[in-house]
mmCIF file of C-alpha atoms and ligand atoms in Angstrom:
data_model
loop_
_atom_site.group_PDB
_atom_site.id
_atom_site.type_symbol
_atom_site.label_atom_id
_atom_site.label_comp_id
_atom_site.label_asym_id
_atom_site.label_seq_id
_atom_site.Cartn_x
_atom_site.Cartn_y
_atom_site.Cartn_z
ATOM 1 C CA UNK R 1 9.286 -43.906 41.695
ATOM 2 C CA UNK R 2 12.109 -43.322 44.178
ATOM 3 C CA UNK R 3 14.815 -40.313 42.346
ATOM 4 C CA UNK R 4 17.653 -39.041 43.243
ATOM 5 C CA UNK R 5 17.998 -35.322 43.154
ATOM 6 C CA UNK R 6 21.193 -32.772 44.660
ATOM 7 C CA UNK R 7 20.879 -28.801 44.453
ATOM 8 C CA UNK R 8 24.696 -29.297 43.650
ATOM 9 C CA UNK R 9 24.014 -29.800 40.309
ATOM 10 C CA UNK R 10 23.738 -26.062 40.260
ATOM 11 C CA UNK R 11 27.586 -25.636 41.102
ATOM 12 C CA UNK R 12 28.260 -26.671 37.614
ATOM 13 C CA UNK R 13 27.597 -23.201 35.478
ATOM 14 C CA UNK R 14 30.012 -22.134 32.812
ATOM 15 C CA UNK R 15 28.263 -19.345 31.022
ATOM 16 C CA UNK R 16 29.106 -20.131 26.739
ATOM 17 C CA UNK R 17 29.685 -22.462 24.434
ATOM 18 C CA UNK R 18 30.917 -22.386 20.721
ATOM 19 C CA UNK R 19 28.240 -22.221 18.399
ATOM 20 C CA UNK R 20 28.874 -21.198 14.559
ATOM 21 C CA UNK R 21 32.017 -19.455 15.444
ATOM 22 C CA UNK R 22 30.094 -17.143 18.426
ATOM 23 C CA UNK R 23 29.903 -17.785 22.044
ATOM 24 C CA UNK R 24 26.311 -18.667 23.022
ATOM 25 C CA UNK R 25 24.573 -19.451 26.718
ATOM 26 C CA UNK R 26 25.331 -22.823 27.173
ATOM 27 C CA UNK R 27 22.583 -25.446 26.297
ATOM 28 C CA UNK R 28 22.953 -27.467 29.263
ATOM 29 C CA UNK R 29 22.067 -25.547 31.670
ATOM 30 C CA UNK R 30 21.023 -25.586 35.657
ATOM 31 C CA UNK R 31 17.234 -24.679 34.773
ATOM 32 C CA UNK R 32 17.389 -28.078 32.920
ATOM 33 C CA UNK R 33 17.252 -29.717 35.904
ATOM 34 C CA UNK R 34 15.610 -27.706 38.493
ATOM 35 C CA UNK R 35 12.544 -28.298 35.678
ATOM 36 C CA UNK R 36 13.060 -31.852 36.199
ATOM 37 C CA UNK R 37 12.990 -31.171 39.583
ATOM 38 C CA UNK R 38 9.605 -29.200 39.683
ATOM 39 C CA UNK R 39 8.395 -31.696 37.782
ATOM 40 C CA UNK R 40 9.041 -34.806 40.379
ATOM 41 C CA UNK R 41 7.441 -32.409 43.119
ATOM 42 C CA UNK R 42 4.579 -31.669 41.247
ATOM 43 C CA UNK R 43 3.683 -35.261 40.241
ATOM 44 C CA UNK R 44 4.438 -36.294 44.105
ATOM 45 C CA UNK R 45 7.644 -38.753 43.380
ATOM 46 C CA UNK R 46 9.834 -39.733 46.416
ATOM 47 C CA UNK R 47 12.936 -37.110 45.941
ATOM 48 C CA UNK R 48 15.919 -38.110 48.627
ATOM 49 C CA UNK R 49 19.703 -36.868 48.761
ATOM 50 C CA UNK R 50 22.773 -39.588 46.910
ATOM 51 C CA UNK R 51 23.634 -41.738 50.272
ATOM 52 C CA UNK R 52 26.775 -43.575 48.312
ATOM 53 C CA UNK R 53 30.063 -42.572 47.629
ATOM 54 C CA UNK R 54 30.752 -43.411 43.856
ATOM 55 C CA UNK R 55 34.751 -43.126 43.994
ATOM 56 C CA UNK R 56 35.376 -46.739 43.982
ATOM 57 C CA UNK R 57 32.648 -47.434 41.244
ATOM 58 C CA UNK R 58 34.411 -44.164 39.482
ATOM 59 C CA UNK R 59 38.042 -45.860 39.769
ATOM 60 C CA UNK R 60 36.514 -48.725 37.954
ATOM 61 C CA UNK R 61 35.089 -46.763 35.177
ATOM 62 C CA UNK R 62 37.270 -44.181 34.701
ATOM 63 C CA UNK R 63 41.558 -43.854 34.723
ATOM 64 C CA UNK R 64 43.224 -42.606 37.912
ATOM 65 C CA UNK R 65 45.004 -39.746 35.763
ATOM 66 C CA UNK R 66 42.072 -38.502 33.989
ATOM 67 C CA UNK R 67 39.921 -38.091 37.568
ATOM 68 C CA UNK R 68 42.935 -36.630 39.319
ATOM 69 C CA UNK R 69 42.728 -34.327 35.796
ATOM 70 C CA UNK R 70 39.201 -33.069 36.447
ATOM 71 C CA UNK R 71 39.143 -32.886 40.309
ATOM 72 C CA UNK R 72 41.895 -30.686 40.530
ATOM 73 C CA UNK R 73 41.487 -28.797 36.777
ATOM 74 C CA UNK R 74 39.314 -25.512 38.424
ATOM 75 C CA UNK R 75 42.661 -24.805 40.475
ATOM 76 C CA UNK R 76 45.597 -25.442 37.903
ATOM 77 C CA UNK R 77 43.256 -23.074 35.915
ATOM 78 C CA UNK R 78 43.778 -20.743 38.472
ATOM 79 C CA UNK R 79 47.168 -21.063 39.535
ATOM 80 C CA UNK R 80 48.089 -20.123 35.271
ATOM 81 C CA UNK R 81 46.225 -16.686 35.818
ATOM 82 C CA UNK R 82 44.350 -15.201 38.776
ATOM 83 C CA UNK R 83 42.782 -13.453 35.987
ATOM 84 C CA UNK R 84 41.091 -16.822 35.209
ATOM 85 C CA UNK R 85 38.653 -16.623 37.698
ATOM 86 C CA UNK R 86 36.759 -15.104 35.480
ATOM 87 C CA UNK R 87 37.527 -17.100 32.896
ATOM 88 C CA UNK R 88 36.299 -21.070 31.080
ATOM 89 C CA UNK R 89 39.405 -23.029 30.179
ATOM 90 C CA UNK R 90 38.956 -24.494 26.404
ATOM 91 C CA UNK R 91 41.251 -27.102 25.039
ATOM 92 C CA UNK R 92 43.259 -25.850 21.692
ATOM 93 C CA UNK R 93 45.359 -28.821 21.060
ATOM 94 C CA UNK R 94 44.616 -32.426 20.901
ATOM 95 C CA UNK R 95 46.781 -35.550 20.538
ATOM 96 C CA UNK R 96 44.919 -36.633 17.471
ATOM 97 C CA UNK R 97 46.554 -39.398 14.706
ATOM 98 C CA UNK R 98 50.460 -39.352 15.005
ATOM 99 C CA UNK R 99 50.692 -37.210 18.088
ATOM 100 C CA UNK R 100 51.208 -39.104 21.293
ATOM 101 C CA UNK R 101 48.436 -39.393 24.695
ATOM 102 C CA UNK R 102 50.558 -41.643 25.943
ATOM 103 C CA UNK R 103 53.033 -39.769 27.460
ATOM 104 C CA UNK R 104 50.988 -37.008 29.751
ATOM 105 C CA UNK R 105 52.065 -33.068 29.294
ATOM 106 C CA UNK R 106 53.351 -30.755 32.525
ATOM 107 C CA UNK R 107 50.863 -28.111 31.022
ATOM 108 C CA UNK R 108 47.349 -27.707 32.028
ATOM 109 C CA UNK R 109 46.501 -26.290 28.620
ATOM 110 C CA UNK R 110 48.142 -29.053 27.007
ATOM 111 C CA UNK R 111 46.429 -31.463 29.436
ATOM 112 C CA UNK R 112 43.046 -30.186 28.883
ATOM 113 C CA UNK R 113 43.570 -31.269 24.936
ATOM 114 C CA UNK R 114 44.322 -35.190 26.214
ATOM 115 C CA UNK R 115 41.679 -34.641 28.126
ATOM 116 C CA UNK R 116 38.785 -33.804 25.850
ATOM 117 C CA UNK R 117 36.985 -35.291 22.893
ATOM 118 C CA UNK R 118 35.267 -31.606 22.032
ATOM 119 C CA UNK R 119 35.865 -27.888 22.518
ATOM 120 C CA UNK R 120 32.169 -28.052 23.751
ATOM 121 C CA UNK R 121 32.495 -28.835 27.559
ATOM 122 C CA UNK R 122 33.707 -26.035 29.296
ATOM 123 C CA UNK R 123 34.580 -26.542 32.998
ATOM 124 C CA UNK R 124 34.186 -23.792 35.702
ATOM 125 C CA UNK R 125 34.336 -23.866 39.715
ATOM 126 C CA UNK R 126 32.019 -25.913 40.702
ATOM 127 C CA UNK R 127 32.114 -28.726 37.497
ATOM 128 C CA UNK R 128 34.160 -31.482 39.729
ATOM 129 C CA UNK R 129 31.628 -31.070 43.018
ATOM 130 C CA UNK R 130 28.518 -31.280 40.609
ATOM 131 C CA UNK R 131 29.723 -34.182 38.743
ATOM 132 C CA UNK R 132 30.617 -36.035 41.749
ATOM 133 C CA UNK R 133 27.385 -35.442 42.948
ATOM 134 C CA UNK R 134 26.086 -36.768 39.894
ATOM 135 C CA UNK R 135 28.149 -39.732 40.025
ATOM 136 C CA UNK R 136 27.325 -40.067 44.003
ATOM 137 C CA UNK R 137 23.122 -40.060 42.700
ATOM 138 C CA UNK R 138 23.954 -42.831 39.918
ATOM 139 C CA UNK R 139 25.613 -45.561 42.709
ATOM 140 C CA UNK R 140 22.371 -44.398 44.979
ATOM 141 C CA UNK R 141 19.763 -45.375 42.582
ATOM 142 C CA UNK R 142 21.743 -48.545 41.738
ATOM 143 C CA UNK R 143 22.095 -49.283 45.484
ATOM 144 C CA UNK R 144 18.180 -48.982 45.803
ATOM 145 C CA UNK R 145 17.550 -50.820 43.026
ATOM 146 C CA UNK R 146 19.996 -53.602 44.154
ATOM 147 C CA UNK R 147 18.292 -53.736 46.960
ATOM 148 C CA UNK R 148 14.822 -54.730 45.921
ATOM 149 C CA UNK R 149 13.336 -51.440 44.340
ATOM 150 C CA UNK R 150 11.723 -51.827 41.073
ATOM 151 C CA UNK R 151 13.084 -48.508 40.045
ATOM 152 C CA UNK R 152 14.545 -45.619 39.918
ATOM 153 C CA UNK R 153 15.586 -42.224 38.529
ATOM 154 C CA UNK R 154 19.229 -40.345 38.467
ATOM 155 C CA UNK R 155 17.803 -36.835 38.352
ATOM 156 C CA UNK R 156 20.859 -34.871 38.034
ATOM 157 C CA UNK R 157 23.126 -32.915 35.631
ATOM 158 C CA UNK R 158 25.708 -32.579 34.085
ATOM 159 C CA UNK R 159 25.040 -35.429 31.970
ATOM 160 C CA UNK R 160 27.310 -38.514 31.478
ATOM 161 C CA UNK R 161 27.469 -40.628 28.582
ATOM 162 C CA UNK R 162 29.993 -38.820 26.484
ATOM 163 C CA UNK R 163 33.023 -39.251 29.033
ATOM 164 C CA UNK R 164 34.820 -42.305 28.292
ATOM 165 C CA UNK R 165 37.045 -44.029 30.110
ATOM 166 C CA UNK R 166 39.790 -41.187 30.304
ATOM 167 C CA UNK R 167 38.013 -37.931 29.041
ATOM 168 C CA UNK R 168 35.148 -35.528 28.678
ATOM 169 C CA UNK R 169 33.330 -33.826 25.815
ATOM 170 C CA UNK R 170 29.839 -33.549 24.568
ATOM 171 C CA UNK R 171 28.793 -32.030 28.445
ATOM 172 C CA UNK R 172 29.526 -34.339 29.964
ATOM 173 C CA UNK R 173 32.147 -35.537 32.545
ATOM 174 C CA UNK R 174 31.715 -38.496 34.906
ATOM 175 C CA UNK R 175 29.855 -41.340 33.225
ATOM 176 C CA UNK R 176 27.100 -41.750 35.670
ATOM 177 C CA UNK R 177 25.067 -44.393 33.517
ATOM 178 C CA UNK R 178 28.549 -46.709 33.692
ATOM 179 C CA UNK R 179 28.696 -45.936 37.307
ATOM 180 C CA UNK R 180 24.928 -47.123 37.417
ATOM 181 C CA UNK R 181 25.328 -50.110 35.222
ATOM 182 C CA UNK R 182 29.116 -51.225 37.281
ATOM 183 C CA UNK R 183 27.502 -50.628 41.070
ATOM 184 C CA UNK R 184 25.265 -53.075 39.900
ATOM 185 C CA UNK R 185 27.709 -55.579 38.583
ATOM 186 C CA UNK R 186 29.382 -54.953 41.976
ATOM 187 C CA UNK R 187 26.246 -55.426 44.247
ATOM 188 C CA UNK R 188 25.573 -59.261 42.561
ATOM 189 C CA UNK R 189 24.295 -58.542 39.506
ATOM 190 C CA UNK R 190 25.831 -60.969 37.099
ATOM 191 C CA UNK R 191 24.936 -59.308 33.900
ATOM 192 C CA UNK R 192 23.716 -55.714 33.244
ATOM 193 C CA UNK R 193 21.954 -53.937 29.805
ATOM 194 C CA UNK R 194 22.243 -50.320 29.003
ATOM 195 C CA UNK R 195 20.078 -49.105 26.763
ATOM 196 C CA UNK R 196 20.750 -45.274 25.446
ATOM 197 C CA UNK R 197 17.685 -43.585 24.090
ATOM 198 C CA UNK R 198 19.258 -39.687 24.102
ATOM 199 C CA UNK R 199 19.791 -38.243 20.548
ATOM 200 C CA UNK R 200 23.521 -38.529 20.648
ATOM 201 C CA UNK R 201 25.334 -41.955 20.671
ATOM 202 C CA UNK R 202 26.107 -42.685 23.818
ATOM 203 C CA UNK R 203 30.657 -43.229 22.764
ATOM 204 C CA UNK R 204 31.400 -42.977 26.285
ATOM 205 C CA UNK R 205 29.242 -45.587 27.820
ATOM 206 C CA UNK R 206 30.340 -47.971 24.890
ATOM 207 C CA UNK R 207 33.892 -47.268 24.880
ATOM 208 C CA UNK R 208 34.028 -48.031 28.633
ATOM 209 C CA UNK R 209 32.218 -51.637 27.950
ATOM 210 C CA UNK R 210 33.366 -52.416 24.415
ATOM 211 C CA UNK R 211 35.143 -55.899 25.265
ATOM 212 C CA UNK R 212 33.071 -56.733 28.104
ATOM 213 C CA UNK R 213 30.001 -59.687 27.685
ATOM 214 C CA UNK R 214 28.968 -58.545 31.099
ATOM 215 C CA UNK R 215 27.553 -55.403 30.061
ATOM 216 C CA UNK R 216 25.471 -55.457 27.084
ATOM 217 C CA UNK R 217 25.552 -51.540 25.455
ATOM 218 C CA UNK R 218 22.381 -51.046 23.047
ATOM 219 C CA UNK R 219 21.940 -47.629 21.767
ATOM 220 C CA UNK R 220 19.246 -45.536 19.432
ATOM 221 C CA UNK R 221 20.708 -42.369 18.616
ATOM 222 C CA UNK R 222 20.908 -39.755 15.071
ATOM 223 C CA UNK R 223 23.633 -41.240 12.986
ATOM 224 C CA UNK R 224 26.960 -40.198 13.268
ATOM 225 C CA UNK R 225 27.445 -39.444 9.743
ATOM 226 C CA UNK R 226 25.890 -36.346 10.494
ATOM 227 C CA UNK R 227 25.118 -36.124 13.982
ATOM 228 C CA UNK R 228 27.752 -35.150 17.075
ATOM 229 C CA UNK R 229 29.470 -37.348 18.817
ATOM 230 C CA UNK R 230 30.631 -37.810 14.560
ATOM 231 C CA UNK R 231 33.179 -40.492 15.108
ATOM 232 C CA UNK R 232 31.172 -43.288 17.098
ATOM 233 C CA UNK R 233 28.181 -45.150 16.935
ATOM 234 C CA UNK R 234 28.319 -46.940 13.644
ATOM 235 C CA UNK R 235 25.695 -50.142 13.161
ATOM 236 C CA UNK R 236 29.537 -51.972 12.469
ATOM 237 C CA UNK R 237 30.520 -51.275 16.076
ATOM 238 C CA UNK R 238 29.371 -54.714 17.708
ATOM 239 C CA UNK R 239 31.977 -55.207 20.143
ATOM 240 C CA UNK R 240 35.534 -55.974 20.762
ATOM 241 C CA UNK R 241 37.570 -59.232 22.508
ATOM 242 C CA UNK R 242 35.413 -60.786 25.319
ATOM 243 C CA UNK R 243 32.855 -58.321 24.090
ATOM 244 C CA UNK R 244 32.501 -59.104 20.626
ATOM 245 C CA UNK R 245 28.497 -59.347 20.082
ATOM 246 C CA UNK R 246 27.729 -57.395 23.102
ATOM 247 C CA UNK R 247 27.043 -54.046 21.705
ATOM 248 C CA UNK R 248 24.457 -53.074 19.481
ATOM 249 C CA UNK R 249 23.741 -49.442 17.661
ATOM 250 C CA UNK R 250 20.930 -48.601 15.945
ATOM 251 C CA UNK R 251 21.836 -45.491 14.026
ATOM 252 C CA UNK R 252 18.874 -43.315 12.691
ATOM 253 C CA UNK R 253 18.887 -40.210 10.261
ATOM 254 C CA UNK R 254 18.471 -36.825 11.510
ATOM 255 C CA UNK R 255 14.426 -36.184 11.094
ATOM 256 C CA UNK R 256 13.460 -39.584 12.445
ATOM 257 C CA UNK R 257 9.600 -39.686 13.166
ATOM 258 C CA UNK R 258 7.959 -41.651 16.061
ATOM 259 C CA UNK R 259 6.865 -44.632 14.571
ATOM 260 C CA UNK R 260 10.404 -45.574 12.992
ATOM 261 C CA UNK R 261 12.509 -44.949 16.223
ATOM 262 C CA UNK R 262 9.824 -46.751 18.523
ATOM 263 C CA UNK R 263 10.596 -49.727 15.495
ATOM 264 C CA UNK R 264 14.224 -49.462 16.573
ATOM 265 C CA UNK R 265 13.240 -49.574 19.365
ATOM 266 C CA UNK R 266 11.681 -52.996 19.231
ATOM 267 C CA UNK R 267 14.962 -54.137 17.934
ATOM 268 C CA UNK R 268 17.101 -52.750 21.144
ATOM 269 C CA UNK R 269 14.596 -54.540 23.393
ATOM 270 C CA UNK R 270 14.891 -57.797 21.713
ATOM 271 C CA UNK R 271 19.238 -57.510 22.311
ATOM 272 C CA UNK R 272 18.044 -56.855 26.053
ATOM 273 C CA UNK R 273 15.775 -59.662 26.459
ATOM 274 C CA UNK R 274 18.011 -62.329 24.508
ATOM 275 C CA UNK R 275 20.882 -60.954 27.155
ATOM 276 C CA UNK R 276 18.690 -61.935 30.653
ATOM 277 C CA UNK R 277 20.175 -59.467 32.125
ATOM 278 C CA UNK R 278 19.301 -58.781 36.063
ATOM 279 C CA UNK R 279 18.763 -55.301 35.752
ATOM 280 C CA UNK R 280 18.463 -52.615 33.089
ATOM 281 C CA UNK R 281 20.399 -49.144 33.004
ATOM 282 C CA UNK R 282 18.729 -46.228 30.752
ATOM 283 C CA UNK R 283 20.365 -43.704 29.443
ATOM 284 C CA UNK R 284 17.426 -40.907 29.512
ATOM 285 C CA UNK R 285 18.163 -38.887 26.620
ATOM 286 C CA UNK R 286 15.059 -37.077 26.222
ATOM 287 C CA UNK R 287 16.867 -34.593 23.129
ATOM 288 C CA UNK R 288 14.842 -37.122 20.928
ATOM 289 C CA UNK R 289 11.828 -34.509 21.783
ATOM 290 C CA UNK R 290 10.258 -32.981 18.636
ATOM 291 C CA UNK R 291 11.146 -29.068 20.072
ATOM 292 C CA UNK R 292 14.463 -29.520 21.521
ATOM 293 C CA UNK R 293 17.055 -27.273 19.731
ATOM 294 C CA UNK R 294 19.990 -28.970 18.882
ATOM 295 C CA UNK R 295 18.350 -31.957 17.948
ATOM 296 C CA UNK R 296 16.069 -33.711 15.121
ATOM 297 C CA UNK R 297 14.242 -36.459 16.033
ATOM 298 C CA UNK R 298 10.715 -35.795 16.328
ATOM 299 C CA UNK R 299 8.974 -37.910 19.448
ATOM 300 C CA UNK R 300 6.407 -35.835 21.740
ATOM 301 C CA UNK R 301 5.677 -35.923 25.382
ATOM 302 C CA UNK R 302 2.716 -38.830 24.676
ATOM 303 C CA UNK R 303 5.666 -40.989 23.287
ATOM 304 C CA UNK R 304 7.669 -40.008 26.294
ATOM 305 C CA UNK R 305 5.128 -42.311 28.350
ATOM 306 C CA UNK R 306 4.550 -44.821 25.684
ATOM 307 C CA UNK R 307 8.619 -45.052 26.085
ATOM 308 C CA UNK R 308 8.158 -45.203 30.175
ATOM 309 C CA UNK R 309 5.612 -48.291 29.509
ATOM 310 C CA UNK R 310 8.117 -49.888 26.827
ATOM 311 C CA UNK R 311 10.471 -50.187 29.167
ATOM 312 C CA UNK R 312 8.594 -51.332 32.177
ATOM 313 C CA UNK R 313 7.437 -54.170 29.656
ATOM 314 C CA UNK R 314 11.346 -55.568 29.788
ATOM 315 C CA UNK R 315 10.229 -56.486 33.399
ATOM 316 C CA UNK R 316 13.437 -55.701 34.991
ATOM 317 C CA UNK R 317 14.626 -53.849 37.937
ATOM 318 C CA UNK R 318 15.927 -50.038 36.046
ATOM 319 C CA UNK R 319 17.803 -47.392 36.717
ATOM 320 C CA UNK R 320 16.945 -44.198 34.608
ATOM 321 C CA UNK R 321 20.050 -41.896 34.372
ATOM 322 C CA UNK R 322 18.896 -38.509 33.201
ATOM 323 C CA UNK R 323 21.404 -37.562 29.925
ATOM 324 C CA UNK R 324 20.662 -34.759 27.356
ATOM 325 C CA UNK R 325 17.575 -32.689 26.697
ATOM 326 C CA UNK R 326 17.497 -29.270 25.683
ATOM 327 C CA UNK R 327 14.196 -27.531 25.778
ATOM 328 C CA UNK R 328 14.586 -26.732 29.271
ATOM 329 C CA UNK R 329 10.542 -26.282 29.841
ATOM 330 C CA UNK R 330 9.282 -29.371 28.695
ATOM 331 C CA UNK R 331 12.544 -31.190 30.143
ATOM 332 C CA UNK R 332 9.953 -31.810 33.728
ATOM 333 C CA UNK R 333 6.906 -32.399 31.627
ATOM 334 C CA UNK R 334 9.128 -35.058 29.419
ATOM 335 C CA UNK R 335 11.028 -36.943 32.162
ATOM 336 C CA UNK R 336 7.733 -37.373 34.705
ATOM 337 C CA UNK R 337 6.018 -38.897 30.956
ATOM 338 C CA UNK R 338 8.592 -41.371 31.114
ATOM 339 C CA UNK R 339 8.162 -42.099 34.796
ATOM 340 C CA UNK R 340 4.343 -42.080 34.826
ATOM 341 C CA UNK R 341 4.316 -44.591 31.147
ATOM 342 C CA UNK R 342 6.997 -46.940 33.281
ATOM 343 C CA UNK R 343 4.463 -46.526 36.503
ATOM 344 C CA UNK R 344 0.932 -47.613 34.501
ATOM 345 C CA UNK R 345 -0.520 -50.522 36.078
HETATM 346 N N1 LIG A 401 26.492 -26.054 19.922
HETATM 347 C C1 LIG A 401 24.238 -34.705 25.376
HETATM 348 O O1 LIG A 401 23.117 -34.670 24.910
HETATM 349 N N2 LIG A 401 27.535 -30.112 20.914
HETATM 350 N N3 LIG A 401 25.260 -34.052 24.810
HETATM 351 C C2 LIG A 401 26.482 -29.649 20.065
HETATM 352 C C3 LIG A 401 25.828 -27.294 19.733
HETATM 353 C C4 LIG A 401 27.472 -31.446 21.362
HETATM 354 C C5 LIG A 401 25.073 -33.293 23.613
HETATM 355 C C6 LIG A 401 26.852 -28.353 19.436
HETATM 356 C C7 LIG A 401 26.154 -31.916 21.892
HETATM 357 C C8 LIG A 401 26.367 -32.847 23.042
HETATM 358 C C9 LIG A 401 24.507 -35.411 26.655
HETATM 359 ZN ZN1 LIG A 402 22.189 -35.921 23.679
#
């Protein structure tokens, strides 16, 4: 399979997160995907550069003021403190029920809380280069596929489907599976499915398409009830206006074996095929992994590739967006199972 793969990923790098009340090493990490990429070398897939400039596929997904936000955050950081060099900005203060987002504070700090679903996204130096080069690999693999390959992987990080249309949170930044799923639209594709397999509901990808029929959203993830992103991703989310009907979660409880998610499964696949769509975005979660450590589903590598064949058996032309996936070893192993299952003759 042709992938898309930048060592720019590596310029995103902030060193802690929040966990429990303590500062940990950040989960998402930049061994995440050099193991990915190991992984594609190894098994001999085609690894080339992003080609395409996603900015006018990102000013369709995302708001002006929110991308101005996060290209120039690293240096309004700066210009508060030198000090902050060495420093990760973390919101404090959101506009949340009775404050106002609508009218957009002076104040970077203040900013960063309109900005940000979650304290859990820290942005350093590098975060706007690697996410644009992110974004730049999703409208690649979509031009490919537009033009007449069967498929292909986004093999980049950060990941994507937690930034709506106008902020970030859950690690994630640029929404490269909606940049995937509208360079398609844009290239002649009259209708488009996502389908997100990656343990966490997918709130960004939906919010962006939520009353659109053009883009169909279908997502498997650990319910929100107890599982982050917490306030998305209810089975009573179906769609809004045009889109009404055109979004579909399948919510699972935390400790979800095999043979009930690939029955969920079965249920996303038969939204996609009732939706002939012309091509197929997926956003490749692989957190659903029995080891990974902030997650609790309970699939193995073997059901990696009997995902990979699942999908090939839709029959349409895919992009695979690489999302979350946390046990940075197996991450390779895990994503080339998917690849090789989608490959099988
Ligand atoms: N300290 C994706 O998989 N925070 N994002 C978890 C652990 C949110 C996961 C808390 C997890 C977001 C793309
Ligand atoms: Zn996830």
């Amino acid at each position: 399979m042709r992938t898309v793969f930048t060592p720019h990923h590596a310029l995103h790098a902030p060193a802690t997160e929040f966990f429990r009340g303590e500062r940990v090493p950040c989960f998402e990490k930049v061994e995440r995907a050099r193991s990915v990429h190991e992984a594609l070398i190894r098994s001999g897939h085609r690894i080339d550069a992003p080609e395409v400039d996603s900015a006018p596929v990102l000013a369709q997904v995302h708001g002006a003021r929110y991308l101005n936000f996060l290209e120039t955050a690293w240096s309004r950081w700066l210009a508060l403190d030198p000090a902050n060099a060495d420093r990760q900005p973390f919101p404090s203060t959101w506009p949340i029920r009775t404050l106002r987002a609508d009218r957009e504070p002076a104040e970077f700090s203040a900013q960063l809380g309109v900005y940000s679903m979650d304290s859990g996204t820290p942005i350093c130096a590098g975060t706007w280069a690697a996410a644009k080069a992110g974004a730049d690999a999703a409208a690649t693999a979509a031009h490919w596929v537009s033009q007449g390959e069967r498929a292909a992987l986004v093999a980049t990080r950060p990941p994507g489907h937690h930034a709506g249309p106008d902020f970030m949170g859950g690690y994630c930044f640029l929404n490269n599976a909606a940049v995937a799923a509208q360079a398609l639209r844009n290239a002649g594709c009259s209708r488009v499915a996502i389908l997100d397999v990656d343990y966490h509901h997918g709130n960004g990808t939906q919010a962006i398409f939520y009353e659109r029929a053009d883009v169909l959203f279908v997502s498997l993830h650990g319910d929100p009830l107890t599982e982050f992103p917490f306030f998305l991703g209810h089975a009573d989310e179906t769609g809004a206006g045009a889109g009404l009907g055109f979004n579909l979660n399948l919510p699972l409880p935390a400790g979800t074996l095999a043979p009930a998610w690939f029955d969920a499964l079965a249920t996303g696949e038969q939204r996609v095929r009732d939706f002939r769509p012309d091509a197929l975005v997926v956003s490749l979660g692989l957190d659903t992994f029995e080891h990974d450590p902030i997650s609790k589903f309970k699939l193995s590598t073997v059901d990696f590739h009997t995902l990979g064949q699942r999908v090939a058996a839709l029959g349409l032309p895919t992009v695979f967006v690489l999302e979350g996936g946390y046990a940075t070893a197996e991450l390779g192993l895990n994503t080339t199972a998917v690849l090789a299952g989608f490959e099988q003759p």
